[in-house]
Coordinates of N, CA and C in Angstrom, one line a residue:
M1 N 13.2 -19.5 -6.5 CA 11.5 -19.4 -7.1 C 11.7 -17.9 -8.2
K2 N 11.0 -18.4 -9.6 CA 10.5 -17.5 -10.6 C 9.6 -17.0 -9.5
I3 N 9.3 -15.2 -9.8 CA 8.0 -14.7 -10.2 C 7.9 -13.7 -10.6
K4 N 6.2 -13.8 -11.1 CA 6.3 -12.4 -12.0 C 5.4 -11.4 -11.4
L5 N 6.0 -10.6 -11.0 CA 6.2 -9.0 -10.9 C 4.7 -8.5 -11.4
P6 N 4.1 -7.5 -10.7 CA 3.0 -6.9 -11.3 C 3.4 -6.2 -13.0
N7 N 4.3 -5.8 -13.0 CA 4.6 -4.7 -14.5 C 5.0 -5.9 -15.4
G8 N 4.7 -7.5 -15.1 CA 4.5 -8.7 -16.1 C 6.1 -8.9 -15.9
S9 N 7.3 -8.3 -15.8 CA 8.2 -9.0 -15.7 C 8.7 -9.9 -14.8
V10 N 10.0 -10.6 -14.8 CA 10.1 -12.0 -14.0 C 10.8 -11.7 -13.0
G11 N 11.2 -12.4 -11.9 CA 11.3 -11.6 -10.9 C 12.2 -13.1 -10.4
T12 N 13.4 -13.0 -9.5 CA 14.0 -14.3 -8.5 C 14.2 -13.7 -7.5
V13 N 14.1 -14.9 -6.7 CA 13.6 -14.9 -5.1 C 14.9 -16.3 -4.6
N14 N 15.2 -15.6 -3.7 CA 16.2 -17.1 -3.3 C 16.0 -16.9 -1.6
T15 N 16.2 -17.6 -1.5 CA 15.7 -18.0 0.0 C 17.1 -18.4 0.7
T16 N 17.2 -18.5 2.0 CA 17.9 -19.4 2.6 C 17.6 -19.7 3.8
A17 N 18.2 -20.2 4.7 CA 17.9 -21.4 5.9 C 17.1 -20.2 7.4
S18 N 17.1 -19.1 7.0 CA 17.1 -17.8 7.8 C 15.2 -17.7 7.3
T19 N 15.1 -17.4 6.1 CA 14.4 -17.1 5.4 C 12.8 -17.9 6.1
R20 N 11.9 -16.5 6.7 CA 10.6 -16.9 7.2 C 9.7 -17.4 6.2
F21 N 8.2 -18.1 6.9 CA 7.3 -18.4 5.5 C 6.1 -17.5 6.7
R22 N 5.1 -17.8 6.0 CA 4.1 -17.4 6.1 C 2.5 -17.8 5.3
K23 N 1.7 -19.0 5.6 CA 0.6 -18.6 4.4 C -0.5 -17.9 5.7
D24 N -1.9 -17.7 4.8 CA -3.0 -17.0 5.7 C -2.5 -17.6 7.0
E25 N -2.1 -16.3 7.3 CA -1.7 -16.0 8.1 C -0.9 -16.9 9.6
Q26 N -0.7 -17.8 9.1 CA -0.2 -19.2 10.0 C 1.1 -19.5 9.0
E27 N 2.2 -19.6 10.1 CA 3.9 -20.2 9.6 C 3.7 -21.5 9.0
A28 N 4.7 -21.6 8.0 CA 4.5 -22.3 7.0 C 6.0 -22.8 6.6
K29 N 5.9 -23.1 4.9 CA 7.0 -23.8 4.3 C 6.8 -23.8 2.5
L30 N 8.2 -23.5 2.2 CA 8.1 -22.8 1.1 C 7.3 -24.3 -0.1
S31 N 7.3 -25.5 0.5 CA 6.2 -25.8 0.2 C 5.0 -26.0 0.3
D32 N 4.7 -25.2 0.7 CA 3.1 -24.5 1.0 C 2.9 -24.1 -0.3
F33 N 3.5 -23.4 -0.6 CA 3.0 -22.2 -1.7 C 3.4 -23.2 -3.0
K34 N 2.3 -22.6 -4.1 CA 1.9 -23.2 -5.4 C 1.7 -22.2 -6.2
V35 N 2.1 -22.4 -7.4 CA 1.9 -21.8 -8.5 C 0.8 -21.0 -8.7
G36 N 0.8 -19.8 -8.9 CA -0.4 -18.8 -9.1 C -0.8 -18.3 -7.4
D37 N -0.2 -18.9 -6.8 CA -0.4 -18.2 -5.3 C 0.5 -16.8 -5.2
H38 N -0.7 -15.2 -4.8 CA 0.1 -14.6 -4.4 C 0.6 -14.2 -3.2
I39 N 2.0 -13.5 -3.7 CA 3.1 -13.6 -2.4 C 3.7 -12.0 -2.1
F40 N 3.9 -12.1 -0.8 CA 4.9 -10.7 -0.7 C 6.4 -11.6 -0.7
V41 N 7.0 -10.9 -0.7 CA 8.6 -10.6 -0.3 C 9.5 -9.9 0.2
R42 N 9.8 -9.9 1.5 CA 10.7 -8.9 2.3 C 12.0 -9.4 2.4
G43 N 12.8 -8.5 1.7 CA 14.4 -9.0 1.7 C 15.3 -8.4 1.5
E44 N 16.6 -8.8 0.8 CA 17.4 -7.7 0.4 C 17.5 -8.0 -0.8
S45 N 18.0 -6.4 -1.5 CA 17.6 -6.6 -3.6 C 19.3 -6.9 -3.1
T46 N 19.0 -7.9 -4.8 CA 20.3 -8.4 -4.9 C 20.7 -8.4 -6.5
G47 N 19.9 -7.6 -6.9 CA 20.4 -7.5 -8.2 C 19.0 -6.8 -8.9
E48 N 18.6 -6.3 -10.2 CA 17.5 -5.9 -10.9 C 16.4 -6.9 -10.8
N49 N 15.4 -7.2 -9.9 CA 14.2 -8.0 -10.2 C 14.8 -9.4 -9.1
T50 N 15.5 -9.1 -8.4 CA 16.3 -10.2 -8.2 C 16.5 -9.8 -6.2
W51 N 15.9 -10.8 -5.8 CA 15.6 -10.6 -3.6 C 15.8 -11.9 -3.2
T52 N 16.5 -11.6 -2.3 CA 17.0 -12.9 -1.2 C 16.3 -12.7 0.1
A53 N 14.9 -13.7 0.4 CA 13.7 -12.9 1.2 C 14.6 -13.5 2.8
T54 N 14.0 -12.4 3.6 CA 13.8 -13.0 4.9 C 12.3 -13.6 5.3
A55 N 11.9 -12.6 4.0 CA 10.4 -13.5 4.6 C 9.7 -13.7 3.5
I56 N 8.7 -14.5 3.6 CA 7.9 -14.9 2.3 C 6.4 -14.8 2.5
G57 N 5.5 -14.2 2.2 CA 4.3 -14.6 2.6 C 3.2 -14.5 1.5
S58 N 1.8 -14.9 2.1 CA 0.7 -15.1 0.9 C 0.1 -13.3 1.3
A59 N -0.5 -13.1 -0.1 CA -0.5 -12.1 -0.3 C -2.6 -12.4 -0.8
P60 N -3.0 -11.3 -0.8 CA -4.4 -11.5 -1.2 C -4.7 -11.3 -2.1
S61 N -5.2 -11.2 -3.0 CA -5.0 -11.9 -4.8 C -6.1 -10.7 -4.8
Q62 N -5.9 -9.5 -6.2 CA -6.1 -8.4 -6.4 C -8.2 -8.0 -6.5
A63 N -8.8 -9.2 -6.4 CA -10.1 -9.0 -5.9 C -10.2 -8.9 -4.5
Q64 N -9.5 -9.5 -4.3 CA -9.4 -10.0 -2.6 C -9.2 -7.9 -1.9
M65 N -8.4 -7.8 -2.6 CA -7.9 -6.2 -2.3 C -8.7 -5.9 -2.3
Q66 N -9.2 -5.5 -3.5 CA -10.5 -4.8 -4.1 C -11.5 -4.6 -3.1
E67 N -12.2 -5.8 -2.9 CA -13.3 -5.5 -1.7 C -12.7 -5.8 -1.0
R68 N -11.4 -5.6 -0.1 CA -11.2 -5.1 1.4 C -11.1 -3.7 1.1
M69 N -10.2 -3.1 0.4 CA -10.3 -1.4 -0.1 C -11.9 -0.8 0.0
K70 N -13.0 -1.8 -0.5 CA -13.9 -1.0 -1.1 C -15.0 -0.8 0.5
E71 N -14.6 -2.0 1.1 CA -15.3 -1.8 3.2 C -14.4 -1.0 3.5
A72 N -13.4 -0.7 3.4 CA -12.5 0.5 4.0 C -12.4 1.9 3.5
M73 N -12.9 1.8 2.5 CA -13.0 3.3 1.8 C -13.8 4.0 3.3
G74 N -13.4 5.3 3.2 CA -14.6 6.0 3.6 C -14.9 6.0 5.4
K75 N -14.5 4.8 5.7 CA -14.8 4.2 7.7 C -13.1 4.4 8.1
T76 N -12.2 4.0 7.4 CA -10.7 3.3 8.3 C -9.6 4.3 7.1
M77 N -10.5 4.4 5.6 CA -8.8 4.8 4.9 C -9.8 5.7 3.5
V78 N -9.6 6.9 3.1 CA -9.9 7.3 2.5 C -8.3 8.0 1.1
I79 N -8.5 7.5 -0.2 CA -7.8 8.2 -1.5 C -8.5 8.6 -2.6
G80 N -8.3 9.6 -2.7 CA -8.5 10.1 -4.1 C -8.2 11.6 -4.2
E81 N -8.8 12.9 -4.8 CA -8.3 13.7 -5.1 C -8.8 14.8 -4.5
V82 N -8.0 15.7 -3.9 CA -8.2 16.8 -3.1 C -8.8 17.4 -4.1
K83 N -10.2 18.2 -3.9 CA -11.0 19.4 -4.5 C -11.0 20.3 -4.1
S84 N -10.8 20.7 -2.7 CA -11.1 22.1 -1.9 C -10.7 21.9 -0.7
I85 N -10.0 22.5 -0.2 CA -9.6 22.3 1.4 C -9.9 24.1 2.1
E86 N -10.7 23.8 3.0 CA -10.8 24.9 4.2 C -10.6 24.5 5.4
A87 N -9.5 24.8 6.2 CA -8.6 24.2 7.0 C -9.6 24.1 8.1
P88 N -10.0 23.2 8.8 CA -8.9 21.9 9.2 C -9.9 20.3 8.1
K89 N -10.4 21.3 6.8 CA -11.5 19.9 6.2 C -10.6 20.0 4.8
L90 N -10.3 19.0 4.1 CA -10.4 18.7 3.1 C -11.7 17.9 2.6
T91 N -11.4 18.1 0.7 CA -13.2 17.5 0.6 C -12.5 17.0 -0.8
I92 N -12.1 15.2 -0.4 CA -12.3 14.7 -1.6 C -12.8 13.9 -2.4
S93 N -12.6 14.0 -3.7 CA -12.9 12.8 -4.7 C -12.6 11.8 -4.3
R94 N -13.1 10.5 -3.7 CA -12.6 8.9 -3.7 C -12.2 8.6 -5.1
T95 N -11.7 7.7 -4.5 CA -11.5 6.3 -6.1 C -12.9 6.0 -5.9
D96 N -13.5 5.5 -5.7 CA -15.2 4.9 -6.1 C -16.3 5.8 -6.4
G97 N -15.3 7.4 -7.1 CA -16.8 8.4 -7.3 C -17.0 9.0 -5.9
V98 N -17.4 9.0 -4.5 CA -18.1 9.0 -3.7 C -17.0 10.7 -3.4
V99 N -17.9 11.9 -3.5 CA -16.8 13.1 -2.5 C -17.3 12.6 -0.9
Q100 N -16.0 13.0 -0.5 CA -16.3 13.1 1.1 C -15.2 14.1 1.5
T101 N -15.8 14.7 2.4 CA -14.9 15.5 4.0 C -14.7 15.3 4.9
I102 N -12.5 15.3 5.1 CA -12.5 15.0 6.0 C -12.2 16.0 6.5
E103 N -12.0 15.9 8.4 CA -11.7 16.6 8.6 C -10.4 16.4 10.0
A104 N -9.3 17.1 9.7 CA -7.8 16.9 10.2 C -7.9 17.3 11.9
D105 N -7.5 16.5 12.2 CA -6.8 17.6 14.1 C -5.9 17.1 14.4
E106 N -5.2 17.9 15.7 CA -4.3 18.0 16.4 C -3.0 17.2 16.0
N107 N -3.7 16.1 16.1 CA -2.7 14.6 16.1 C -2.7 13.9 14.6
T108 N -3.5 14.8 13.8 CA -3.2 14.5 12.5 C -1.6 14.3 11.8
S109 N -0.9 13.8 10.9 CA 0.5 13.8 10.7 C 0.3 13.8 8.9
F110 N 0.7 14.6 8.9 CA 0.8 14.6 7.4 C 2.4 14.3 6.1
R111 N 2.5 13.9 5.4 CA 3.4 13.4 4.7 C 3.2 14.0 3.0
R112 N 4.0 14.1 2.4 CA 4.2 13.8 1.0 C 5.2 12.9 0.6
G113 N 4.4 11.5 0.1 CA 5.4 10.1 -0.9 C 6.1 9.8 1.1
R114 N 6.6 9.4 1.1 CA 7.7 8.3 2.3 C 8.3 9.0 3.2
D115 N 9.0 10.2 2.4 CA 9.7 10.7 3.3 C 9.7 12.2 4.0
E116 N 9.0 12.7 2.7 CA 9.1 14.1 3.9 C 7.5 14.5 4.3
S117 N 8.0 15.5 5.2 CA 6.9 15.8 6.2 C 6.8 16.7 5.7
I118 N 5.2 17.2 5.8 CA 5.0 18.4 5.0 C 3.7 18.5 6.8
T119 N 2.8 20.4 6.1 CA 1.8 20.5 7.0 C 0.8 20.7 5.8
L120 N -0.4 20.5 6.4 CA -1.6 20.9 5.5 C -1.7 22.6 4.8
P121 N -0.8 23.3 4.5 CA -1.4 24.2 4.1 C 0.0 24.0 2.9
D122 N 0.3 23.3 3.1 CA 1.6 22.0 1.8 C 0.8 21.1 0.4
I123 N -0.9 21.1 1.1 CA -1.2 20.1 0.1 C -2.2 21.1 -0.5
K124 N -2.2 21.0 -1.7 CA -3.3 21.4 -2.4 C -4.3 20.8 -4.0
A125 N -5.5 21.8 -4.0 CA -6.3 21.1 -4.7 C -5.6 20.7 -6.0
G126 N -6.0 19.6 -6.4 CA -5.6 18.7 -7.2 C -4.4 17.5 -6.9
D127 N -4.2 17.8 -5.5 CA -3.2 16.3 -5.2 C -4.3 15.4 -5.2
T128 N -3.1 14.0 -5.2 CA -4.0 12.9 -4.6 C -3.4 12.3 -3.1
V129 N -4.5 12.5 -2.2 CA -3.9 11.5 -1.0 C -4.5 10.1 -0.2
F130 N -3.9 9.9 -0.2 CA -4.2 8.9 0.7 C -4.4 9.0 2.7
A131 N -6.0 8.2 2.8 CA -5.7 8.9 4.7 C -6.6 8.0 5.2
R132 N -5.3 7.8 6.2 CA -5.9 6.7 7.4 C -6.3 6.9 8.3
G133 N -7.3 6.1 8.8 CA -8.2 7.5 10.0 C -9.0 6.8 11.0
E134 N -10.4 7.3 10.9 CA -11.5 6.3 11.3 C -13.0 7.1 11.3
L135 N -14.1 6.5 11.5 CA -15.6 7.9 11.3 C -15.0 8.2 13.3
K136 N -15.6 9.4 13.3 CA -15.7 9.9 14.9 C -17.0 11.3 14.5
N137 N -18.3 10.6 15.3 CA -19.5 11.3 15.2 C -20.1 11.5 13.8
G138 N -19.7 10.3 13.0 CA -20.3 10.7 11.7 C -18.6 11.1 10.7
V139 N -17.9 12.1 11.1 CA -17.2 12.8 10.3 C -15.5 11.6 10.4
F140 N -15.1 11.6 8.7 CA -13.9 10.5 9.0 C -12.3 11.6 9.7
V141 N -11.8 11.7 10.7 CA -10.6 12.5 11.0 C -9.7 11.3 11.0
P142 N -8.7 12.2 10.1 CA -6.8 10.8 9.6 C -6.5 11.5 10.5
A143 N -5.6 10.2 11.0 CA -4.4 9.9 11.9 C -3.3 10.4 11.2
S144 N -3.6 10.1 10.0 CA -2.4 10.6 9.0 C -2.8 10.6 7.1
V145 N -2.1 11.7 6.9 CA -2.5 12.4 5.2 C -1.6 12.1 4.7
N146 N -1.5 11.2 3.0 CA 0.5 11.4 2.6 C -0.4 12.0 1.1
V147 N 0.4 12.6 0.9 CA 0.2 13.1 -0.3 C 0.6 12.4 -1.5
M148 N 0.3 11.8 -2.5 CA 0.9 10.5 -3.5 C 1.6 11.5 -4.5
D149 N 3.2 10.1 -4.1 CA 3.9 10.5 -5.7 C 3.4 10.3 -7.1
P150 N 3.2 11.2 -7.9 CA 2.7 11.1 -9.7 C 3.3 9.2 -10.1
E151 N 3.8 9.1 -9.8 CA 4.0 7.4 -10.4 C 3.4 6.5 -9.5
M152 N 3.1 6.6 -8.1 CA 2.0 6.0 -7.5 C 0.6 5.8 -8.2
V153 N 0.1 7.5 -8.2 CA -1.3 7.8 -9.0 C -1.2 6.9 -10.3
R154 N -0.1 7.3 -10.6 CA 0.0 6.7 -12.3 C 0.0 5.3 -12.2
L155 N 0.5 4.2 -11.2 CA -0.3 2.8 -10.9 C -1.4 2.7 -9.9
M156 N -1.8 3.6 -9.6 CA -3.3 3.2 -8.9 C -4.2 3.5 -9.8
K157 N -3.8 4.8 -11.1 CA -4.8 4.4 -11.8 C -4.9 3.2 -12.8
E158 N -4.2 3.0 -13.0 CA -3.9 1.6 -13.8 C -4.8 0.9 -13.3
R159 N -4.5 0.4 -12.1 CA -5.0 -0.6 -11.5 C -6.6 -0.5 -11.5
G160 N -7.6 0.8 -11.8 CA -8.5 1.1 -11.6 C -8.7 1.4 -10.5
G161 N -8.0 2.4 -9.6 CA -8.1 3.2 -8.7 C -7.2 2.1 -7.5
M162 N -6.8 1.5 -7.5 CA -6.5 0.4 -6.5 C -5.0 0.7 -6.3
M163 N -5.0 0.8 -4.9 CA -3.4 0.7 -4.5 C -2.9 -0.4 -4.2
V164 N -1.3 -0.3 -4.1 CA -1.0 -2.0 -3.6 C -0.3 -2.1 -2.6
F165 N -0.6 -3.3 -1.5 CA 0.0 -3.1 -0.2 C 1.1 -4.2 0.0
G166 N 1.8 -3.3 0.8 CA 2.9 -4.8 1.0 C 1.6 -6.0 1.7
G167 N 0.9 -5.9 2.8 CA 0.1 -6.8 3.1 C -1.3 -7.1 2.8
G168 N -1.3 -6.0 2.3 CA -3.3 -5.8 2.1 C -3.3 -4.7 3.3
P169 N -4.5 -4.0 3.0 CA -5.5 -3.2 3.9 C -5.2 -3.4 5.5
G170 N -4.7 -2.7 5.9 CA -4.6 -3.2 7.9 C -3.9 -4.5 8.2
R171 N -3.0 -4.9 7.0 CA -1.9 -6.1 7.0 C -0.9 -5.8 7.3
G172 N 0.0 -5.5 8.4 CA 0.9 -4.8 7.8 C 1.6 -3.5 7.7
S173 N 2.5 -3.2 7.7 CA 3.0 -2.0 7.3 C 3.2 -1.4 6.3
G174 N 3.3 -2.2 5.3 CA 3.4 -1.8 3.7 C 2.4 -1.3 2.7
E175 N 2.8 -0.2 2.7 CA 2.1 0.7 2.2 C 2.4 1.6 0.7
G176 N 2.1 1.1 -0.6 CA 3.4 1.0 -1.7 C 2.9 1.4 -2.7
G177 N 4.1 0.8 -3.6 CA 4.1 1.1 -4.9 C 4.8 0.1 -5.1
T178 N 6.1 0.3 -6.2 CA 6.9 -1.5 -6.6 C 7.5 -1.4 -5.4
S179 N 8.1 -0.7 -4.9 CA 8.6 -1.7 -3.3 C 8.9 -0.9 -2.5
E180 N 9.3 -1.3 -1.4 CA 9.4 -0.5 0.0 C 10.7 -0.3 0.8
H181 N 10.8 1.1 1.1 CA 12.6 0.4 1.7 C 12.5 1.0 2.7
S182 N 13.5 0.4 3.6 CA 13.1 0.6 4.8 C 15.0 1.0 5.6
S183 N 15.2 1.8 6.3 CA 16.2 2.2 6.8 C 17.7 1.5 6.6
S184 N 16.9 0.1 7.2 CA 18.2 -1.3 7.3 C 18.5 -1.4 5.6
G185 N 18.1 -1.1 4.5 CA 18.4 -1.1 3.3 C 18.2 -2.3 3.0
Q186 N 16.5 -2.6 3.5 CA 16.2 -4.2 2.8 C 14.5 -3.8 2.4
Q187 N 14.3 -4.1 1.2 CA 12.9 -3.8 0.5 C 11.8 -5.1 0.5
Q188 N 10.6 -4.1 0.7 CA 9.7 -5.3 0.5 C 9.2 -5.3 -1.4
A189 N 9.8 -6.3 -2.0 CA 8.9 -6.4 -3.7 C 7.0 -6.2 -2.7
P190 N 6.8 -5.9 -4.3 CA 5.5 -5.7 -3.8 C 4.4 -7.3 -4.3
P191 N 3.0 -7.7 -4.3 CA 2.4 -8.5 -4.1 C 2.8 -9.9 -5.5
Q192 N 3.1 -10.9 -5.5 CA 3.4 -11.1 -6.9 C 3.2 -12.3 -7.2
V193 N 3.0 -13.3 -7.9 CA 2.8 -14.3 -8.5 C 3.9 -15.5 -8.7
P194 N 4.2 -16.6 -7.9 CA 5.3 -17.5 -8.4 C 5.0 -17.8 -10.0
K195 N 6.4 -17.9 -10.5 CA 6.3 -18.9 -11.3 C 6.8 -19.8 -11.8

């Protein structure tokens, strides 16, 4: 199958007898996918822009993702630039233009990129963060705060403040950029459109 990647290039996804398919959160088969569908691919990279898929599933369109992010922003996630820090509080200028103060607690985890564990004092004004959590008594308390790498920030700005998620906000484990790496050597290609 040929797919159009978010950067406009064409990729190739090969399937096997064990490739699993899901569309609209239901079991599916390859023939259920049509040209123009947005998909995600999980599998092994076999070369530049080439994967052997272990799973292919439907992904929300960019408009659907933006709507979900708008609904979740400030309630279950906060994305934006750190304006000030008065531990344990961070004031964030969100991607939707709203300024919101979040308050970390003893259970909040902090990371830089995918792999580096950090602490609150490692976060500086000017960093762009992605926080997942919930409102408690009207205050957003993050379970996790991730300082985004510059490439992810660039991609997010190109998309008008939208991040790319492997399964969409709140759906699956993929928070991501251009690909997701797991310890098993598998990759998850970003949401894509079959060609």
